[in-house]
Coordinates of N, CA and C and ligand atoms in Angstrom, one line a residue:
X31 N -23.2 -30.5 13.9 CA -21.1 -30.0 14.3 C -20.3 -31.1 14.3
X32 N -19.5 -31.2 14.5 CA -18.3 -32.3 14.3 C -18.3 -32.5 15.6
X33 N -17.4 -33.9 16.2 CA -17.0 -34.2 18.0 C -16.2 -33.7 18.0
X34 N -15.3 -33.8 19.2 CA -14.3 -33.3 19.2 C -13.0 -34.8 18.7
X35 N -12.3 -34.8 17.8 CA -11.5 -35.5 17.8 C -10.1 -35.8 18.4
X36 N -10.5 -37.0 19.6 CA -9.3 -37.1 20.8 C -8.6 -38.3 20.1
X37 N -9.0 -38.9 19.7 CA -8.0 -40.3 18.9 C -7.6 -39.9 17.6
X38 N -5.9 -39.6 17.8 CA -5.0 -39.8 16.4 C -4.6 -40.7 15.8
X39 N -5.1 -41.3 14.5 CA -4.6 -42.8 13.7 C -3.1 -42.2 12.8
X40 N -2.6 -43.2 12.9 CA -1.8 -43.1 12.1 C -2.4 -43.9 10.6
X41 N -2.2 -44.0 9.3 CA -2.8 -45.1 8.5 C -1.4 -45.2 7.6
X42 N -1.6 -46.6 7.5 CA -0.1 -47.3 7.1 C -1.4 -47.8 5.4
X43 N -0.3 -47.1 4.2 CA -0.5 -47.8 2.7 C 0.7 -48.3 1.9
X44 N 0.1 -49.2 1.3 CA 0.6 -49.4 -0.2 C 0.3 -49.3 -1.5
X45 N -0.9 -48.9 -1.7 CA -1.7 -48.5 -3.3 C -2.7 -47.6 -2.6
X46 N -3.4 -48.0 -3.4 CA -5.0 -47.4 -3.9 C -5.2 -46.6 -2.8
X47 N -5.5 -47.1 -1.7 CA -6.3 -46.1 -0.4 C -7.7 -46.2 -0.2
X48 N -8.4 -47.2 -1.0 CA -9.7 -46.8 -0.7 C -10.3 -47.1 0.5
X49 N -9.5 -47.8 1.4 CA -10.1 -47.8 3.0 C -9.3 -46.4 3.4
X50 N -8.5 -45.5 3.1 CA -8.0 -44.7 3.7 C -8.8 -44.3 3.5
X51 N -9.7 -43.8 2.1 CA -10.6 -42.8 1.7 C -11.6 -42.8 3.0
X52 N -12.5 -44.5 2.8 CA -13.2 -45.0 3.8 C -12.9 -43.8 5.5
X53 N -11.7 -44.4 5.6 CA -11.1 -43.8 7.0 C -11.6 -41.9 7.1
X54 N -10.5 -41.2 5.6 CA -10.8 -39.7 5.7 C -12.2 -39.3 5.5
X55 N -13.6 -40.1 5.2 CA -14.6 -39.9 5.3 C -15.1 -39.7 6.7
X56 N -15.7 -40.9 6.9 CA -15.8 -41.0 8.3 C -15.4 -39.9 9.8
X57 N -14.4 -40.0 9.0 CA -13.5 -38.6 10.4 C -13.7 -37.4 10.6
X58 N -14.4 -36.8 8.9 CA -15.2 -35.6 9.5 C -16.3 -35.5 10.1
X59 N -17.0 -36.5 10.6 CA -17.9 -36.7 11.6 C -17.7 -37.9 12.7
X60 N -16.8 -38.0 13.2 CA -16.4 -39.3 13.8 C -15.3 -38.7 14.7
X61 N -15.1 -39.9 15.6 CA -14.3 -39.5 16.8 C -13.1 -39.9 16.9
X62 N -12.4 -39.3 15.4 CA -10.9 -40.1 15.5 C -10.2 -39.0 14.4
X63 N -9.0 -38.9 14.3 CA -8.5 -37.7 13.4 C -7.5 -38.3 12.8
X64 N -7.4 -38.6 11.3 CA -5.9 -38.9 10.9 C -5.0 -38.1 11.0
X65 N -3.8 -37.7 11.8 CA -2.8 -37.4 11.4 C -1.8 -37.6 10.7
X66 N -1.5 -38.7 10.6 CA -0.4 -39.1 9.1 C -1.0 -39.9 8.4
X67 N -0.6 -40.1 7.4 CA -0.7 -41.1 6.3 C 0.9 -41.6 6.0
X68 N 1.5 -42.3 6.4 CA 2.6 -43.4 6.1 C 2.9 -44.3 4.8
X69 N 3.6 -44.4 3.6 CA 3.5 -45.2 2.6 C 5.1 -45.7 2.4
X70 N 5.2 -47.6 2.3 CA 5.9 -47.9 1.8 C 6.4 -47.4 0.4
X71 N 5.8 -46.9 -0.4 CA 5.7 -47.0 -2.0 C 5.2 -45.3 -2.2
X72 N 6.1 -44.6 -3.2 CA 5.7 -43.2 -3.3 C 5.2 -43.2 -4.3
X73 N 4.5 -44.5 -4.9 CA 4.0 -44.0 -6.2 C 2.1 -44.4 -5.5
X74 N 2.3 -44.4 -4.7 CA 0.3 -45.4 -3.9 C -0.2 -44.0 -4.4
X75 N -1.0 -44.7 -4.3 CA -2.1 -43.0 -4.7 C -3.2 -42.6 -3.7
X76 N -3.0 -43.9 -3.1 CA -3.7 -43.3 -1.7 C -2.9 -41.7 -1.3
X77 N -1.5 -41.8 -1.4 CA -0.7 -40.7 -1.0 C -1.3 -39.0 -1.8
X78 N -2.6 -39.4 -2.8 CA -2.8 -38.2 -3.7 C -4.4 -38.3 -3.2
X79 N -4.4 -38.9 -2.2 CA -5.7 -38.8 -1.4 C -6.0 -37.8 -0.3
X80 N -4.6 -38.7 0.7 CA -4.2 -37.8 1.5 C -4.0 -36.3 1.4
X81 N -3.4 -35.8 0.8 CA -2.9 -35.1 0.1 C -4.0 -33.8 0.2
X82 N -4.7 -34.4 -0.9 CA -6.3 -33.3 -1.5 C -7.1 -33.3 0.4
X83 N -6.8 -33.3 1.2 CA -7.4 -33.1 2.5 C -6.3 -32.8 3.4
X84 N -4.9 -32.3 2.6 CA -4.2 -31.5 4.0 C -3.5 -32.3 4.8
X85 N -3.9 -34.0 4.7 CA -3.4 -34.7 5.3 C -1.8 -35.1 5.4
X86 N -1.0 -34.7 6.2 CA 0.7 -34.8 5.6 C 0.5 -36.2 6.0
X87 N 1.5 -36.6 5.0 CA 2.2 -37.8 4.4 C 4.1 -38.0 4.2
X88 N 3.8 -39.5 4.9 CA 5.5 -39.4 4.4 C 5.8 -40.9 3.8
X89 N 7.0 -40.6 3.1 CA 7.1 -42.0 2.6 C 8.5 -42.7 3.2
X90 N 8.4 -43.9 3.5 CA 9.4 -44.4 4.1 C 10.1 -45.6 2.9
X91 N 10.6 -45.7 2.0 CA 10.6 -47.2 1.2 C 11.5 -47.9 1.6
X92 N 10.7 -49.3 1.6 CA 11.8 -50.1 2.2 C 13.0 -50.8 1.9
X93 N 12.5 -50.5 0.1 CA 13.6 -50.6 -0.5 C 15.4 -49.5 0.2
X94 N 14.8 -49.0 0.4 CA 16.4 -47.9 1.0 C 17.1 -48.7 2.3
X95 N 16.7 -49.7 3.0 CA 17.1 -50.4 3.8 C 17.4 -51.6 4.0
X96 N 18.6 -52.1 4.8 CA 19.4 -53.2 4.2 C 18.7 -54.5 4.5
X97 N 17.7 -54.4 6.0 CA 17.3 -55.2 6.3 C 15.7 -54.7 6.4
X98 N 15.0 -55.8 7.0 CA 13.7 -55.7 7.8 C 13.6 -55.1 8.7
X99 N 14.3 -55.1 9.7 CA 14.3 -55.1 11.1 C 15.2 -53.4 10.8
X100 N 15.5 -52.9 9.9 CA 16.1 -51.6 10.0 C 14.8 -50.4 9.3
X101 N 13.8 -51.7 8.6 CA 12.9 -50.6 8.1 C 11.9 -50.5 9.2
X102 N 11.6 -51.8 9.8 CA 10.8 -51.3 11.0 C 10.8 -50.2 11.8
X103 N 12.4 -50.1 12.0 CA 13.2 -49.2 13.4 C 12.6 -48.1 12.5
X104 N 13.3 -47.8 11.2 CA 13.0 -46.4 11.0 C 11.2 -46.0 10.9
X105 N 10.3 -46.8 10.5 CA 8.9 -47.0 10.7 C 8.8 -46.7 12.3
X106 N 8.8 -47.7 13.0 CA 8.6 -47.1 14.5 C 9.1 -45.8 14.9
X107 N 10.4 -45.4 14.2 CA 10.6 -44.0 14.9 C 9.9 -42.7 14.2
X108 N 9.3 -42.9 13.1 CA 8.2 -42.2 12.3 C 7.1 -42.0 13.0
X109 N 6.8 -43.4 13.9 CA 5.1 -43.2 14.4 C 5.5 -42.4 15.5
X110 N 6.7 -43.0 16.2 CA 6.9 -42.3 17.2 C 6.6 -40.6 17.7
X111 N 7.6 -40.5 17.1 CA 7.0 -39.0 16.4 C 6.1 -38.2 16.3
X112 N 5.0 -39.0 15.6 CA 3.6 -38.5 15.8 C 3.1 -38.9 16.7
X113 N 3.8 -39.8 17.7 CA 2.9 -40.5 18.5 C 1.2 -40.5 18.8
X114 N 1.0 -41.1 17.7 CA -0.7 -41.8 17.4 C -1.7 -42.3 18.8
X115 N -2.6 -42.7 19.1 CA -3.2 -43.6 19.5 C -3.5 -45.0 19.2
X116 N -3.6 -44.9 17.8 CA -3.7 -46.2 17.0 C -2.9 -46.1 15.8
X117 N -2.4 -47.5 15.3 CA -1.7 -47.5 14.0 C -2.8 -47.8 13.0
X118 N -3.2 -47.7 11.9 CA -4.9 -48.7 11.3 C -3.8 -48.9 9.7
X119 N -3.7 -50.3 9.8 CA -3.3 -50.9 8.4 C -4.3 -50.8 7.2
X120 N -3.5 -50.4 6.3 CA -5.0 -50.7 5.2 C -4.2 -50.3 3.7
X121 N -4.0 -51.8 3.7 CA -4.3 -52.2 2.5 C -2.0 -51.6 2.2
X122 N -1.1 -52.0 3.4 CA -0.1 -52.1 3.7 C 0.5 -53.2 3.2
X123 N 2.0 -53.4 2.5 CA 1.8 -54.6 1.7 C 3.2 -54.8 2.3
X124 N 3.6 -54.7 4.0 CA 4.8 -55.4 4.1 C 4.5 -56.2 5.4
X125 N 5.2 -56.8 5.9 CA 4.8 -57.7 7.3 C 5.8 -57.4 8.1
X126 N 5.4 -57.1 9.4 CA 6.1 -55.9 10.1 C 6.2 -57.6 11.2
X127 N 7.5 -57.1 11.5 CA 8.3 -57.8 12.4 C 7.8 -58.0 14.0
X128 N 8.1 -58.9 14.9 CA 7.6 -59.0 16.2 C 8.3 -57.7 17.0
X129 N 9.4 -57.1 16.6 CA 9.5 -56.2 17.6 C 8.7 -54.9 17.6
X130 N 8.5 -54.5 16.1 CA 7.6 -53.9 16.2 C 6.0 -54.1 16.7
X131 N 5.8 -54.9 16.5 CA 4.1 -55.3 16.7 C 4.2 -55.3 18.3
X132 N 5.2 -55.7 19.1 CA 5.0 -56.1 20.5 C 5.2 -54.6 20.8
X133 N 5.5 -53.8 20.1 CA 6.2 -52.2 20.8 C 5.0 -52.2 20.8
X134 N 4.3 -51.7 19.5 CA 3.2 -51.2 19.7 C 1.3 -52.2 20.0
X135 N 1.8 -53.0 20.6 CA 1.0 -54.1 21.1 C -0.5 -53.4 21.6
X136 N -1.4 -53.8 21.0 CA -3.1 -53.7 20.9 C -3.3 -52.2 20.6
X137 N -2.4 -51.6 19.5 CA -2.5 -50.7 19.0 C -2.2 -50.7 17.5
X138 N -2.5 -52.0 16.8 CA -2.4 -52.1 15.5 C -3.3 -52.4 14.9
X139 N -4.5 -52.0 14.1 CA -5.1 -53.0 13.5 C -4.6 -52.9 11.8
X140 N -5.5 -54.1 11.5 CA -5.2 -54.8 10.1 C -6.8 -55.0 9.8
X141 N -6.9 -54.7 8.3 CA -8.1 -55.7 7.4 C -7.3 -56.5 7.2
X142 N -8.2 -57.3 6.4 CA -7.9 -58.6 5.6 C -9.2 -59.3 4.6
X143 N -9.2 -59.1 3.2 CA -9.9 -59.9 2.7 C -10.2 -61.1 2.6
X144 N -10.6 -61.8 3.6 CA -11.3 -62.9 3.7 C -11.5 -63.1 5.2
X145 N -11.9 -64.4 5.3 CA -13.0 -64.4 6.0 C -11.9 -65.4 7.1
X146 N -10.9 -64.5 7.7 CA -10.1 -65.6 8.5 C -10.5 -66.0 9.9
X147 N -10.1 -67.5 9.8 CA -8.2 -67.7 9.7 C -8.3 -68.5 8.2
X148 N -10.0 -68.5 7.2 CA -9.4 -69.2 6.3 C -9.0 -68.2 5.1
X149 N -7.6 -68.1 4.2 CA -7.0 -67.3 3.3 C -6.5 -66.5 3.9
X150 N -5.7 -66.4 4.9 CA -4.3 -65.5 5.5 C -3.8 -65.5 4.0
X151 N -2.4 -64.2 4.2 CA -1.5 -64.0 2.7 C -2.7 -63.3 1.9
X152 N -2.3 -63.5 0.2 CA -2.5 -63.0 -0.7 C -3.2 -63.3 -1.6
X153 N -3.7 -62.7 -2.8 CA -4.4 -63.5 -3.5 C -6.0 -64.3 -3.5
X154 N -6.6 -63.2 -2.6 CA -7.7 -64.2 -1.2 C -8.7 -64.5 -1.9
X155 N -9.0 -63.5 -3.5 CA -10.6 -63.5 -3.6 C -10.5 -64.7 -5.4
X156 N -9.0 -65.1 -5.7 CA -8.8 -66.0 -6.5 C -8.8 -67.4 -6.0
X157 N -8.1 -67.3 -4.7 CA -7.8 -68.5 -4.2 C -9.6 -68.9 -3.5
X158 N -10.2 -68.2 -3.2 CA -11.7 -68.7 -2.7 C -12.2 -69.1 -4.4
X159 N -12.3 -68.1 -5.4 CA -13.0 -69.0 -6.7 C -12.3 -70.1 -6.9
X160 N -10.9 -70.4 -6.7 CA -10.5 -72.0 -7.3 C -10.9 -72.7 -6.8
X161 N -11.2 -72.5 -5.2 CA -11.6 -73.5 -4.2 C -13.2 -74.0 -4.8
X162 N -14.2 -73.3 -5.8 CA -15.3 -73.1 -5.5 C -16.2 -73.1 -3.9
X163 N -15.5 -72.1 -3.5 CA -15.8 -71.3 -2.2 C -17.3 -70.5 -2.4
X164 N -17.9 -70.8 -1.6 CA -18.9 -70.1 -1.7 C -19.4 -68.9 -0.5
X165 N -19.0 -69.1 0.4 CA -18.6 -67.7 1.4 C -17.4 -66.6 1.2
X166 N -17.7 -65.6 1.1 CA -16.3 -65.3 1.4 C -16.6 -64.1 2.3
X167 N -15.2 -62.7 2.5 CA -15.8 -61.7 3.1 C -14.5 -60.8 3.6
X168 N -14.6 -60.4 4.7 CA -13.5 -59.6 5.5 C -13.5 -59.5 7.0
X169 N -12.1 -59.4 7.4 CA -12.1 -59.2 8.5 C -11.2 -58.2 9.1
X170 N -11.8 -57.6 10.4 CA -10.8 -56.5 10.6 C -10.1 -57.4 12.1
X171 N -8.9 -57.3 12.8 CA -8.1 -57.8 13.2 C -7.5 -56.9 14.1
X172 N -6.8 -57.1 15.5 CA -5.8 -56.8 15.8 C -4.2 -57.4 15.6
X173 N -3.5 -56.6 15.3 CA -2.0 -57.2 14.7 C -1.7 -57.8 15.6
X174 N -0.5 -59.1 15.6 CA 0.0 -59.7 16.1 C 1.0 -60.3 15.3
X175 N 1.9 -61.0 16.4 CA 2.9 -61.5 15.4 C 2.8 -62.7 14.4
X176 N 1.7 -63.3 14.3 CA 0.8 -64.0 13.8 C 0.8 -63.4 12.4
X177 N 1.3 -64.0 11.1 CA 1.0 -63.0 10.5 C -0.7 -63.4 9.8
X178 N -1.8 -62.3 9.5 CA -3.3 -62.2 9.4 C -3.7 -63.1 10.8
X179 N -3.0 -63.5 11.8 CA -3.7 -64.3 13.0 C -4.4 -63.3 13.9
X180 N -4.3 -62.2 14.2 CA -4.3 -61.5 15.4 C -5.7 -61.4 15.8
X181 N -6.3 -61.2 17.2 CA -7.5 -60.9 17.7 C -8.7 -60.6 16.6
X182 N -9.8 -61.7 16.3 CA -10.6 -61.0 15.1 C -12.0 -60.1 15.4
X183 N -11.5 -59.1 15.3 CA -12.5 -57.9 16.0 C -14.2 -57.9 15.5
X184 N -13.9 -58.1 14.1 CA -15.4 -58.2 13.3 C -15.0 -59.0 11.6
X185 N -16.2 -59.3 11.5 CA -16.4 -59.9 9.9 C -17.3 -59.6 9.4
X186 N -17.2 -59.5 8.0 CA -18.9 -59.0 7.2 C -18.7 -60.0 5.7
X187 N -19.6 -61.2 5.8 CA -19.4 -61.7 4.7 C -20.0 -61.4 3.4
X188 N -20.0 -61.8 2.4 CA -20.6 -61.9 1.0 C -20.5 -63.0 0.6
X189 N -21.7 -63.4 -0.6 CA -22.1 -64.7 -1.1 C -20.9 -64.5 -2.2
X190 N -20.9 -65.9 -3.0 CA -20.1 -65.7 -4.0 C -20.6 -65.9 -5.2
X191 N -21.0 -65.4 -5.9 CA -21.6 -65.6 -7.1 C -21.1 -66.4 -8.5
X192 N -21.9 -67.2 -9.0 CA -21.7 -67.7 -10.4 C -20.7 -66.9 -11.3
X193 N -21.2 -66.0 -11.4 CA -20.5 -65.2 -12.6 C -19.2 -64.1 -12.0
X194 N -18.9 -64.8 -10.8 CA -17.9 -63.5 -10.0 C -16.6 -64.1 -11.0
X195 N -15.6 -62.7 -11.1 CA -13.9 -63.1 -11.4 C -13.5 -62.4 -9.9
X196 N -12.1 -62.6 -10.0 CA -11.5 -61.9 -8.7 C -11.9 -60.4 -8.5
X197 N -12.1 -60.3 -9.5 CA -12.1 -58.2 -9.6 C -13.1 -58.2 -8.9
X198 N -14.7 -59.0 -9.4 CA -15.7 -58.2 -9.3 C -16.0 -59.1 -7.7
X199 N -15.5 -60.3 -7.2 CA -15.5 -60.6 -6.3 C -14.5 -59.4 -5.2
X200 N -13.6 -59.0 -5.3 CA -13.1 -58.2 -4.5 C -13.6 -56.7 -4.5
X201 N -14.2 -56.1 -5.7 CA -14.8 -54.7 -5.5 C -16.1 -54.9 -4.6
X202 N -16.8 -56.0 -4.3 CA -17.7 -56.2 -3.7 C -17.3 -56.5 -2.0
X203 N -16.3 -57.5 -2.1 CA -15.5 -57.3 -0.7 C -15.2 -56.1 -0.4
X204 N -14.5 -54.9 -1.1 CA -14.1 -53.6 -0.6 C -15.1 -52.8 -0.2
X205 N -16.6 -53.2 -0.8 CA -17.3 -52.5 -0.6 C -18.1 -52.3 1.1
X206 N -17.6 -53.9 1.5 CA -17.8 -54.1 3.0 C -16.8 -53.8 3.5
X207 N -15.5 -53.5 3.5 CA -14.4 -53.0 3.9 C -14.8 -51.8 3.8
X208 N -15.2 -51.0 3.2 CA -15.2 -49.1 3.3 C -16.2 -49.1 4.4
X209 N -17.0 -49.7 5.0 CA -18.0 -49.6 6.1 C -17.4 -49.9 7.3
X210 N -17.1 -51.2 7.3 CA -16.7 -51.9 8.7 C -16.0 -51.4 9.2
X211 N -14.3 -51.0 8.4 CA -12.9 -50.6 9.0 C -13.6 -49.2 10.0
X212 N -14.2 -48.0 9.1 CA -14.3 -46.8 10.0 C -14.9 -47.3 10.8
X213 N -16.0 -48.3 11.2 CA -16.6 -48.6 12.4 C -15.9 -49.4 13.7
X214 N -15.0 -50.3 12.9 CA -13.8 -50.6 13.7 C -13.0 -49.4 15.1
X215 N -12.5 -48.5 13.6 CA -11.6 -47.9 14.2 C -12.4 -46.5 15.4
X216 N -14.1 -46.6 15.1 CA -14.7 -45.7 15.9 C -14.8 -46.5 17.7
X217 N -14.9 -47.4 17.2 CA -15.0 -48.2 18.7 C -14.0 -48.1 19.7
X218 N -12.8 -48.4 18.6 CA -11.4 -48.1 19.9 C -10.9 -46.4 20.2
X219 N -11.3 -45.9 19.2 CA -11.5 -44.4 19.5 C -12.2 -43.7 21.2
X220 N -13.4 -44.8 21.2 CA -14.6 -44.0 21.7 C -14.0 -44.8 23.2
X221 N -12.7 -46.0 23.5 CA -12.3 -46.3 24.4 C -13.0 -47.7 24.4
X222 N -13.5 -48.6 23.7 CA -14.3 -49.8 24.0 C -14.2 -50.7 23.6
X223 N -12.5 -50.4 23.0 CA -11.8 -51.9 21.9 C -11.0 -51.9 22.6
X224 N -10.8 -53.2 23.0 CA -8.8 -53.1 23.6 C -8.3 -54.7 23.2
X225 N -7.0 -54.9 22.9 CA -6.6 -56.4 23.4 C -6.1 -57.1 24.4
X226 N -6.7 -57.5 25.3 CA -6.1 -58.3 26.5 C -5.3 -59.4 25.4
X227 N -4.1 -60.1 26.5 CA -3.7 -61.2 26.0 C -3.4 -60.9 24.7
X228 N -4.4 -62.1 24.1 CA -4.5 -62.4 22.9 C -6.3 -62.3 21.8
X229 N -6.7 -61.6 22.9 CA -8.0 -61.6 22.8 C -8.3 -60.2 22.8
X230 N -9.7 -60.1 22.3 CA -10.2 -58.6 21.5 C -11.2 -58.9 22.6
X231 N -11.6 -57.6 22.8 CA -12.6 -57.0 24.2 C -13.2 -56.1 23.5
X232 N -14.4 -55.9 23.6 CA -15.3 -54.7 23.2 C -16.6 -54.5 24.2
X233 N -16.6 -53.1 24.6 CA -17.6 -53.3 25.3 C -17.6 -53.9 27.3
X234 N -15.9 -54.3 27.2 CA -15.9 -55.4 28.2 C -16.1 -57.1 28.0
X235 N -16.2 -57.1 27.0 CA -17.1 -58.7 26.9 C -16.0 -59.0 25.8
X236 N -15.5 -60.0 26.0 CA -14.3 -60.9 25.2 C -15.3 -61.6 23.5
X237 N -14.5 -60.7 22.6 CA -15.2 -61.2 21.4 C -15.2 -62.8 21.2
X238 N -16.1 -63.3 20.3 CA -15.6 -64.8 20.5 C -14.5 -65.0 19.0
X239 N -14.4 -66.1 18.7 CA -12.7 -66.4 17.3 C -13.6 -65.4 16.2
X240 N -14.6 -65.4 16.0 CA -15.0 -65.1 14.3 C -15.2 -63.0 15.0
X241 N -15.2 -62.4 15.9 CA -15.5 -61.0 15.7 C -16.8 -60.9 16.9
X242 N -17.6 -59.8 16.7 CA -18.6 -59.4 16.7 C -19.8 -60.4 16.9
X243 N -20.3 -60.7 17.3 CA -21.6 -61.8 17.5 C -22.7 -61.9 17.1
X244 N -22.9 -60.7 16.5 CA -23.7 -60.2 15.6 C -23.7 -59.4 14.3
X245 N -24.0 -58.7 13.5 CA -24.5 -57.9 12.6 C -23.7 -56.5 13.0
X246 N -22.8 -56.2 12.6 CA -22.0 -54.9 13.0 C -23.1 -53.5 13.4
X247 N -23.7 -53.8 12.2 CA -24.8 -52.8 11.8 C -25.5 -52.2 13.2
X248 N -25.9 -53.8 13.8 CA -26.6 -53.9 14.7 C -25.8 -53.2 16.1
X249 N -24.6 -52.6 16.0 CA -23.6 -52.1 17.2 C -23.5 -51.0 16.7
X250 N -24.3 -50.0 17.4 CA -23.8 -48.4 17.0 C -22.6 -48.1 17.3
Ligands
GRF446 C1 -7.6 -54.4 0.7 O1 -8.5 -55.4 0.2 C2 -7.3 -54.5 1.8 O2 -8.3 -55.6 2.9 C3 -5.5 -55.4 1.9 O3 -5.3 -54.8 0.9 C4 -6.5 -54.1 0.3 C5 -6.1 -52.5 0.5 O4 -7.3 -52.0 -0.8 N1 -5.5 -55.2 3.3 P1 -6.9 -50.0 -0.7 O5 -5.4 -50.0 -1.2 O6 -7.4 -49.6 0.4 O7 -8.0 -50.0 -1.9

């Protein structure tokens, strides 16, 4: 039998939504429920995924707004109407301004395809290959005003292989993303994960700069 789902989350997407799918799959047997999926892009395939599971969707096209602040405000109002416990960015390709981020402080998570603080921004996989990096991975962090710079909750590494192309490497990182993100959301939903000031706290312990100190599989 499913556990009661008291933690309501809103997932923000712009594209394929494979992380959204991982969250949908996990939510059926976990402690959180996806209230609504919001996209800035009406073509986002993730919207189809949500509709398949009867999850309400909303499209807020950033191009319809004169300024970044106007878009942020519309997004904030839409989210306030839904009144979720948590906002989960899952491939949401808009930078959120400081007013938005501070309004929802401690209630926004992001997943980024690199071992932050290395490779913030876009094209992370190609940049790792161009640099001849041997190690790559994924980071889940709280969102603050610093782009891809909020307190790190968890990371998972992958080795870079000789035969890797950007897309092969991206696929291997995505596999890790789909495991790590639902896991972190369940920690938040269980009231175990918080942001205090600029630090992430799990089970009352301050997390170190690289997030959970052991492989996440060992933390239930
Ligand atoms: C993922 O690599 C995620 O880390 C990044 O954007 C990508 C989204 O992929 N923020 P998907 O839409 O979840 O498939």
